Amino acid sequence: MPGRSASPASSASSVSSAASGSSPVSSAPSASSASSGAPTPSGSPDSAGSPASFGAPASSGAPVRTARIVTGDHLLTVNPVDGSEIEPCPPGERPARPERHGPDERAELRRAAAAPRPSGTVLPELPMLERDQERERLARLIARGRSVRVTGPSGTGRSTLLEAVASDCERLAPDGVVRLSGYRRTPTDLLHDLYAAVYDAPLYRPDRAELLEAVQEIGAVVVLDDIEFGGAALDEFLDATPECAFLISATPDVPAPSADSHLEEVFLSGLSRTAGRELLELAARRPLAADEASWAADLWFESEGLPLRFVQAGALLRQRDALRDASSEPEADEGQAAPLPPLAEAASPAVLLAASLSEAARDALRFAVALGGECPHQAHLPALCGDTHADAALGELLGHGLVTAAGSHYRLAAGVAAHLAAEGYADEDAGRAHTIAQHYTWWAGHRSVAPERVAAEADAILAAMAALIGSREAGHADAAVLLARAAAPAFAAALHWGAWERAVRHGQEAARLAGQVADEAYFHHELGVLALCTGNLDRARAELEASIGLRGVLADKRGTVAGRRALALVADRSPGSAMAGAFGAGGGGRTGAGETTASSGAAADEETTIVTPKVATTTPMAAIGASATTATTAAIPAVSRTSAGVSAASAPPAAAPAAGPSGGEPRGLRRLAAYGARRNVVAAAAGVLLVAVLGTVVTLGATSGNDDNSPADKVKPGHSATQRDDDKGLTAGEPTSGTGQAPQPGLSGAPQAPSSPAAPSTGAPSGSTAPSGPSSPSGTSSGPEQPPSPPSSDPATQGPKPTTKPPTGKPTTPTEEPTRPTPTTSAPATTPTDETSTTASAPTTQTGSAPTTQTGTATAGPVRI
């Protein structure tokens, strides 16, 4: 651009004033120039002696400006080279409980947060007309502790009314009046702004829980201008600050609050015709003529009485007066003055007003249009416009009603950007956005500029990034990457994390378009660290893994190490993750609980065991390793009911997992290995048991196939010796007509005498058969390890002795069983002994060296009375 003769070196004195509220007025050369001091991608050299910046690479020799921020339980070190580093905050780094600002400090903060007064042009203060009734009503509601939302279109004077009410409520709350701007701010951003306005906590950003706890104790009148959210978000914001009274302004397009918010709604309309004419005279700085009064009446009807339109119309009248004064005919009278502008143009006078501005002011308008309506700070206009007196252009724009305040900066008034863009002011938007990006890249990276000053220009910087990304012209994406690398660390250090996130996302998109893999990895890393600070662990993990992958391709060791450290912290903070137990107790509790539940379930299954008759010890099988030495005996269940806990009960004690360092369950990968070993041992034990069962079944078939006297065909495998009396199927414990069975309990609990006892097999050895005792009331017999019940000492309660007559006929079998007669020999002895067992034992058959087995038939014997 013409007029750019200044350089950063020549403007060092002006740059040094940036920390106190001003900015360098000299222009910045191209961002690709080595003398610009702009941040460059990692690995590219920078010239010696250039100003240090946030993004200066370590190889340049220039010091890198970092910031250490305590956020919640983390210590964040903003590193603009390899990426921010995050770690658990050491106890000594945590700040003390913050104290509240005093009245003088609050006043200083309010002056610093207000939009700066323009230099050069002296603007008259316009009074607030016809708002006394609304002002008194709002002050009365605030004094009662009520919150109010003032709704009205842009240009109705909402900001002026809020400022007047705020001055009336200075002494109502203990924390005074807090002025906030809701322009492009989220509820979380506003909560942090409220915290910073009340508490003195430099370089400290509380986490969500601590933030909510702190703002609940704030008692202030909060004036919130230009809010952009409503509905449930507004309700949540108000509920978080129960001790504050809010005075909010919004446009009609902002969502309304919910019915349960208890928020008073005040609609602000335009001025009356009389008030509009009075405001026009004040803006024109003279009384109106007759034709001008009629023109003002028509303007009132066209603009619906918006005060902004009368301020702009007053600027048109001043422009008309200036043209008349500059006429070449000094004797020209009022009748020969320039005609009044048409009513349509007067209702939208942006183009007419811009025509009468100075060249620097029109150039400032073009830059504002290129930024989507955001006006750069007046201290940047000389560098951008190439005019050393361009800082006075903001005063011209403000006096003509073309700009309005938005927090700590200015923006174009409603509708001005659209009208100027249609007139041709947006023809060079891409080129001007590129110029702005180059200038802000140099300025934001200069070490004399405080991060707070960079954060004050956040809206203009972000608008420049968005314009460059959307232009798709060569070199613009690279300029956006450089600007994001310079501004994003400053936003983070200034605790303006909403702007930090938007800047990093813009930079990531620009790096992708430009093909800058190293910068894209850096922005992924920053997004992961930011997500970790805000508690979004899933997003943090995804962003950090993407960054580590890209840096692994580039062989960036330092960046990879920084990413892995942050990713390890994410794993440590993630309960329920696969590696949670290896990094800490964050996820160990949940895993341990699951293991306890599984163990209790397995124990419950192991308690449900099957009941089998007592059998003789068989020949032990060969052990499978050291873990199978205890699986020695093979028992044949006499019932078909099985349990899931049999296999687990067969596991040897050696299969238990090794305890961890603290004596509990092993954690992490060691737990997985222990569980795998235990599963292998259980599977081996189950295999041993299965082989034993199959071998026993084969032995039974080989030994009892030709034995006609074997009672094995009297009981099927599906029958149990412990079934209830009401079961219709034949079991070994039930008597049938014509067969001798053990006595069964009757209704009175005494055993019933069978008609004839059953004779044992002739192949049974002496003393190998134990008599069968009475059934238990529950219908189940005792297990092999249970001792026999003691005999009753009362003879009166004992039942009758069973008869010992031999059977006269063949035994009767159920229809579903094959009818095979079993010959009987002799009646067994009926003399009871004290050593008899209540466990039914089956006859055994020995063949050679084969192990003794059980036939599965319960044989009736004498019953001790």
Tab-separated table of C-alpha atoms in Angstrom, residues 355-660:
chain	number	residue	atom	x	y	z
A	355	ALA	CA	-18.811	10.365	0.700
A	356	SER	CA	-18.093	13.367	2.923
A	357	LEU	CA	-15.434	11.675	5.063
A	358	SER	CA	-11.696	12.108	4.767
A	359	GLU	CA	-9.616	9.630	2.796
A	360	ALA	CA	-8.240	8.035	5.966
A	361	ALA	CA	-11.741	7.605	7.368
A	362	ARG	CA	-12.959	5.987	4.142
A	363	ASP	CA	-9.936	3.700	4.185
A	364	ALA	CA	-10.783	2.733	7.760
A	365	LEU	CA	-14.296	1.910	6.601
A	366	ARG	CA	-12.898	-0.399	3.921
A	367	PHE	CA	-10.819	-2.246	6.480
A	368	ALA	CA	-13.841	-2.572	8.733
A	369	VAL	CA	-15.921	-3.973	5.878
A	370	ALA	CA	-13.152	-6.464	5.075
A	371	LEU	CA	-13.283	-7.638	8.694
A	372	GLY	CA	-17.032	-8.156	8.610
A	373	GLY	CA	-17.813	-4.958	10.506
A	374	GLU	CA	-15.073	-5.136	13.166
A	375	CYS	CA	-13.066	-1.915	13.502
A	376	PRO	CA	-9.361	-2.163	14.350
A	377	HIS	CA	-8.092	-0.129	17.252
A	378	GLN	CA	-7.426	3.478	16.381
A	379	ALA	CA	-3.730	2.989	17.149
A	380	HIS	CA	-3.498	0.470	14.283
A	381	LEU	CA	-5.075	2.757	11.673
A	382	PRO	CA	-1.872	4.725	10.873
A	383	ALA	CA	-0.049	1.474	10.051
A	384	LEU	CA	-2.955	0.093	8.034
A	385	CYS	CA	-3.932	3.261	6.176
A	386	GLY	CA	-0.423	4.563	5.632
A	387	ASP	CA	-1.300	7.926	7.187
A	388	THR	CA	0.252	9.110	10.425
A	389	HIS	CA	-2.912	11.057	11.291
A	390	ALA	CA	-5.306	8.197	10.558
A	391	ASP	CA	-5.930	7.642	14.254
A	392	ALA	CA	-8.406	10.551	14.107
A	393	ALA	CA	-10.519	8.647	11.579
A	394	LEU	CA	-12.332	6.769	14.321
A	395	GLY	CA	-13.576	10.067	15.736
A	396	GLU	CA	-15.071	10.971	12.360
A	397	LEU	CA	-16.825	7.655	12.059
A	398	LEU	CA	-18.206	7.887	15.573
A	399	GLY	CA	-19.411	11.465	15.057
A	400	HIS	CA	-21.299	10.454	11.903
A	401	GLY	CA	-23.005	7.582	13.654
A	402	LEU	CA	-21.311	4.924	11.500
A	403	VAL	CA	-19.718	2.985	14.372
A	404	THR	CA	-20.896	1.969	17.811
A	405	ALA	CA	-19.167	0.577	20.885
A	406	ALA	CA	-19.024	-3.196	21.416
A	407	GLY	CA	-17.312	-3.940	24.696
A	408	SER	CA	-13.740	-2.688	24.584
A	409	HIS	CA	-13.688	-1.930	20.839
A	410	TYR	CA	-15.875	-0.513	18.084
A	411	ARG	CA	-17.796	-2.032	15.227
A	412	LEU	CA	-19.877	-0.708	12.373
A	413	ALA	CA	-23.432	0.256	13.243
A	414	ALA	CA	-26.351	-1.919	12.213
A	415	GLY	CA	-26.818	-2.002	8.445
A	416	VAL	CA	-23.737	0.080	7.614
A	417	ALA	CA	-21.553	-2.818	6.436
A	418	ALA	CA	-24.197	-4.122	4.045
A	419	HIS	CA	-24.829	-0.708	2.479
A	420	LEU	CA	-21.131	0.030	2.062
A	421	ALA	CA	-20.439	-3.410	0.571
A	422	ALA	CA	-23.151	-2.807	-2.034
A	423	GLU	CA	-21.514	0.508	-2.917
A	424	GLY	CA	-18.127	-1.124	-3.689
A	425	TYR	CA	-16.308	-0.861	-0.383
A	426	ALA	CA	-15.837	-4.634	-0.327
A	427	ASP	CA	-14.097	-4.996	-3.680
A	428	GLU	CA	-10.656	-5.508	-2.127
A	429	ASP	CA	-11.660	-7.398	0.964
A	430	ALA	CA	-9.223	-10.301	0.471
A	431	GLY	CA	-6.227	-8.037	-0.064
A	432	ARG	CA	-7.062	-5.825	2.896
A	433	ALA	CA	-7.630	-8.846	5.126
A	434	HIS	CA	-4.192	-10.097	4.116
A	435	THR	CA	-2.675	-6.723	5.023
A	436	ILE	CA	-4.412	-6.735	8.396
A	437	ALA	CA	-3.211	-10.280	9.096
A	438	GLN	CA	0.384	-9.346	8.357
A	439	HIS	CA	0.183	-6.347	10.645
A	440	TYR	CA	-1.454	-8.221	13.528
A	441	THR	CA	1.020	-11.090	13.153
A	442	TRP	CA	3.928	-8.738	13.744
A	443	TRP	CA	2.159	-6.788	16.483
A	444	ALA	CA	0.810	-9.761	18.470
A	445	GLY	CA	4.196	-11.471	18.373
A	446	HIS	CA	6.078	-8.450	19.702
A	447	ARG	CA	7.208	-9.076	23.261
A	448	SER	CA	6.401	-5.512	24.334
A	449	VAL	CA	2.693	-6.111	23.691
A	450	ALA	CA	0.891	-7.526	26.705
A	451	PRO	CA	-1.402	-10.511	26.163
A	452	GLU	CA	-4.328	-8.457	27.492
A	453	ARG	CA	-3.898	-5.968	24.637
A	454	VAL	CA	-3.929	-8.802	22.110
A	455	ALA	CA	-7.070	-10.194	23.720
A	456	ALA	CA	-8.751	-6.795	23.400
A	457	GLU	CA	-8.282	-7.068	19.612
A	458	ALA	CA	-9.566	-10.650	19.526
A	459	ASP	CA	-12.638	-9.908	17.405
A	460	ALA	CA	-10.652	-8.123	14.697
A	461	ILE	CA	-7.927	-10.792	14.678
A	462	LEU	CA	-10.415	-13.638	14.425
A	463	ALA	CA	-12.289	-11.820	11.676
A	464	ALA	CA	-9.042	-11.487	9.713
A	465	MET	CA	-8.405	-15.230	10.035
A	466	ALA	CA	-11.908	-16.069	8.853
A	467	ALA	CA	-11.587	-13.731	5.871
A	468	LEU	CA	-8.280	-15.272	4.803
A	469	ILE	CA	-9.581	-18.826	5.085
A	470	GLY	CA	-12.609	-17.954	2.984
A	471	SER	CA	-10.674	-16.150	0.269
A	472	ARG	CA	-8.876	-19.284	-1.056
A	473	GLU	CA	-6.216	-17.094	-2.703
A	474	ALA	CA	-2.566	-18.056	-2.837
A	475	GLY	CA	-0.657	-17.185	0.315
A	476	HIS	CA	-3.699	-16.238	2.356
A	477	ALA	CA	-3.912	-19.563	4.177
A	478	ASP	CA	-0.236	-19.284	5.125
A	479	ALA	CA	-0.844	-15.776	6.486
A	480	ALA	CA	-3.744	-17.099	8.560
A	481	VAL	CA	-1.501	-19.834	9.984
A	482	LEU	CA	1.122	-17.290	11.019
A	483	LEU	CA	-1.487	-15.062	12.622
A	484	ALA	CA	-2.981	-17.974	14.546
A	485	ARG	CA	0.462	-19.060	15.770
A	486	ALA	CA	1.120	-15.527	17.037
A	487	ALA	CA	-2.268	-14.694	18.556
A	488	ALA	CA	-3.446	-18.020	20.024
A	489	PRO	CA	-0.777	-18.213	22.778
A	490	ALA	CA	-1.521	-14.597	23.723
A	491	PHE	CA	-5.232	-15.389	24.038
A	492	ALA	CA	-4.383	-18.352	26.267
A	493	ALA	CA	-2.074	-16.274	28.468
A	494	ALA	CA	-4.740	-13.566	28.790
A	495	LEU	CA	-7.284	-16.212	29.955
A	496	HIS	CA	-9.490	-15.407	26.949
A	497	TRP	CA	-10.016	-19.077	26.206
A	498	GLY	CA	-13.047	-18.631	24.018
A	499	ALA	CA	-10.905	-16.654	21.570
A	500	TRP	CA	-8.077	-19.157	22.076
A	501	GLU	CA	-10.241	-22.032	20.893
A	502	ARG	CA	-11.561	-20.125	17.875
A	503	ALA	CA	-8.064	-19.011	16.885
A	504	VAL	CA	-6.707	-22.564	17.104
A	505	ARG	CA	-9.574	-23.928	15.030
A	506	HIS	CA	-9.054	-21.256	12.387
A	507	GLY	CA	-5.358	-22.048	12.368
A	508	GLN	CA	-6.005	-25.769	11.997
A	509	GLU	CA	-8.230	-25.184	8.987
A	510	ALA	CA	-5.733	-22.774	7.434
A	511	ALA	CA	-2.859	-25.217	7.978
A	512	ARG	CA	-4.849	-27.956	6.296
A	513	LEU	CA	-5.538	-25.722	3.299
A	514	ALA	CA	-1.909	-24.613	3.095
A	515	GLY	CA	-0.504	-28.102	3.533
A	516	GLN	CA	1.480	-27.136	6.645
A	517	VAL	CA	1.612	-30.476	8.456
A	518	ALA	CA	3.780	-29.243	11.320
A	519	ASP	CA	1.435	-26.364	12.070
A	520	GLU	CA	-1.588	-28.627	11.791
A	521	ALA	CA	-0.027	-30.967	14.367
A	522	TYR	CA	0.605	-27.971	16.646
A	523	PHE	CA	-3.015	-26.845	16.468
A	524	HIS	CA	-4.256	-30.396	17.120
A	525	HIS	CA	-2.061	-30.455	20.204
A	526	GLU	CA	-3.421	-27.122	21.437
A	527	LEU	CA	-7.000	-28.279	20.969
A	528	GLY	CA	-6.236	-31.431	22.949
A	529	VAL	CA	-4.689	-29.485	25.803
A	530	LEU	CA	-7.609	-27.070	25.853
A	531	ALA	CA	-10.095	-29.940	25.942
A	532	LEU	CA	-8.172	-31.538	28.795
A	533	CYS	CA	-8.276	-28.275	30.751
A	534	THR	CA	-12.028	-27.995	30.276
A	535	GLY	CA	-12.698	-31.638	31.200
A	536	ASN	CA	-13.599	-32.997	27.752
A	537	LEU	CA	-11.400	-36.100	27.872
A	538	ASP	CA	-12.734	-37.798	24.737
A	539	ARG	CA	-12.010	-34.797	22.557
A	540	ALA	CA	-8.624	-34.339	24.218
A	541	ARG	CA	-7.666	-37.918	23.450
A	542	ALA	CA	-8.702	-37.644	19.807
A	543	GLU	CA	-6.861	-34.363	19.223
A	544	LEU	CA	-3.680	-35.486	20.975
A	545	GLU	CA	-3.587	-38.777	19.099
A	546	ALA	CA	-3.955	-36.898	15.814
A	547	SER	CA	-1.139	-34.553	16.802
A	548	ILE	CA	1.167	-37.419	17.823
A	549	GLY	CA	0.478	-39.205	14.556
A	550	LEU	CA	1.350	-36.182	12.435
A	551	ARG	CA	4.461	-35.411	14.460
A	552	GLY	CA	5.556	-39.009	14.236
A	553	VAL	CA	5.491	-38.708	10.466
A	554	LEU	CA	7.599	-35.547	10.681
A	555	ALA	CA	10.011	-37.098	13.234
A	556	ASP	CA	9.333	-34.190	15.600
A	557	LYS	CA	10.699	-35.685	18.805
A	558	ARG	CA	10.067	-32.753	21.135
A	559	GLY	CA	6.524	-32.291	19.930
A	560	THR	CA	5.844	-36.022	20.172
A	561	VAL	CA	7.113	-36.107	23.742
A	562	ALA	CA	4.879	-33.164	24.687
A	563	GLY	CA	1.895	-34.864	23.110
A	564	ARG	CA	2.550	-38.169	24.839
A	565	ARG	CA	2.850	-36.485	28.205
A	566	ALA	CA	-0.513	-34.829	27.733
A	567	LEU	CA	-2.029	-38.083	26.477
A	568	ALA	CA	-0.740	-39.934	29.548
A	569	LEU	CA	-2.450	-37.353	31.721
A	570	VAL	CA	-5.670	-37.897	29.782
A	571	ALA	CA	-5.406	-41.638	30.434
A	572	ASP	CA	-4.780	-40.978	34.105
A	573	ARG	CA	-7.840	-38.749	34.317
A	574	SER	CA	-10.121	-41.153	32.416
A	575	PRO	CA	-12.058	-43.517	34.716
A	576	GLY	CA	-13.060	-46.761	33.093
A	577	SER	CA	-10.416	-46.666	30.362
A	578	ALA	CA	-8.315	-49.736	29.522
A	579	MET	CA	-5.152	-48.247	31.023
A	580	ALA	CA	-6.754	-46.454	33.952
A	581	GLY	CA	-5.450	-48.931	36.516
A	582	ALA	CA	-1.885	-48.629	35.214
A	583	PHE	CA	-1.753	-44.838	35.641
A	584	GLY	CA	-3.637	-44.310	38.879
A	585	ALA	CA	-6.701	-44.998	40.904
A	586	GLY	CA	-8.953	-43.027	38.650
A	587	GLY	CA	-10.374	-46.030	36.922
A	588	GLY	CA	-9.225	-48.704	39.332
A	589	GLY	CA	-12.232	-48.343	41.563
A	590	ARG	CA	-14.660	-49.058	38.812
A	591	THR	CA	-12.646	-52.082	37.609
A	592	GLY	CA	-12.247	-53.402	41.129
A	593	ALA	CA	-15.973	-53.139	41.702
A	594	GLY	CA	-16.591	-55.154	38.578
A	595	GLU	CA	-14.172	-57.793	39.710
A	596	THR	CA	-15.805	-57.950	43.137
A	597	THR	CA	-19.175	-58.452	41.531
A	598	ALA	CA	-17.857	-61.208	39.302
A	599	SER	CA	-16.145	-62.905	42.219
A	600	SER	CA	-19.276	-62.799	44.338
A	601	GLY	CA	-21.246	-64.235	41.455
A	602	ALA	CA	-18.748	-67.039	41.019
A	603	ALA	CA	-18.844	-67.734	44.733
A	604	ALA	CA	-22.606	-67.941	44.629
A	605	ASP	CA	-22.380	-70.440	41.784
A	606	GLU	CA	-19.807	-72.521	43.629
A	607	GLU	CA	-22.095	-72.750	46.650
A	608	THR	CA	-24.730	-74.487	44.514
A	609	THR	CA	-23.198	-77.976	44.324
A	610	ILE	CA	-24.721	-81.244	43.280
A	611	VAL	CA	-25.342	-84.120	45.674
A	612	THR	CA	-23.608	-87.377	44.782
A	613	PRO	CA	-23.343	-90.698	46.625
A	614	LYS	CA	-20.124	-91.588	48.387
A	615	VAL	CA	-17.788	-93.603	46.203
A	616	ALA	CA	-14.526	-95.315	46.670
A	617	THR	CA	-11.307	-93.606	45.690
A	618	THR	CA	-10.298	-94.324	42.134
A	619	THR	CA	-6.858	-94.528	40.668
A	620	PRO	CA	-5.488	-90.971	40.233
A	621	MET	CA	-4.841	-89.909	36.682
A	622	ALA	CA	-1.644	-88.367	35.425
A	623	ALA	CA	-1.282	-84.740	36.497
A	624	ILE	CA	-1.163	-82.033	33.868
A	625	GLY	CA	1.616	-79.874	35.159
A	626	ALA	CA	1.908	-78.728	38.736
A	627	SER	CA	-1.530	-77.132	38.725
A	628	ALA	CA	-3.449	-80.378	38.126
A	629	THR	CA	-2.127	-82.456	41.037
A	630	THR	CA	-5.229	-81.940	43.121
A	631	ALA	CA	-7.712	-83.089	40.478
A	632	THR	CA	-7.465	-86.729	41.639
A	633	THR	CA	-10.865	-88.378	41.981
A	634	ALA	CA	-13.557	-88.806	39.396
A	635	ALA	CA	-17.077	-88.876	40.776
A	636	ILE	CA	-20.034	-89.998	38.756
A	637	PRO	CA	-23.029	-87.818	39.484
A	638	ALA	CA	-26.172	-89.797	40.053
A	639	VAL	CA	-28.273	-86.897	38.835
A	640	SER	CA	-28.372	-84.851	35.625
A	641	ARG	CA	-28.495	-81.449	37.334
A	642	THR	CA	-25.214	-79.578	36.939
A	643	SER	CA	-23.942	-76.234	38.070
A	644	ALA	CA	-21.781	-73.556	36.513
A	645	GLY	CA	-19.647	-73.523	39.606
A	646	VAL	CA	-18.384	-77.122	39.229
A	647	SER	CA	-15.536	-76.175	36.929
A	648	ALA	CA	-14.606	-73.213	39.051
A	649	ALA	CA	-14.731	-75.347	42.202
A	650	SER	CA	-12.370	-77.840	40.603
A	651	ALA	CA	-9.712	-75.148	40.096
A	652	PRO	CA	-6.689	-75.639	42.388
A	653	PRO	CA	-5.633	-72.945	44.841
A	654	ALA	CA	-2.543	-72.249	42.750
A	655	ALA	CA	-4.739	-70.662	40.079
A	656	ALA	CA	-5.607	-67.650	42.260
A	657	PRO	CA	-4.252	-64.354	40.876
A	658	ALA	CA	-1.294	-62.761	42.501
A	659	ALA	CA	-2.017	-59.761	44.656
A	660	GLY	CA	-0.942	-56.298	43.572
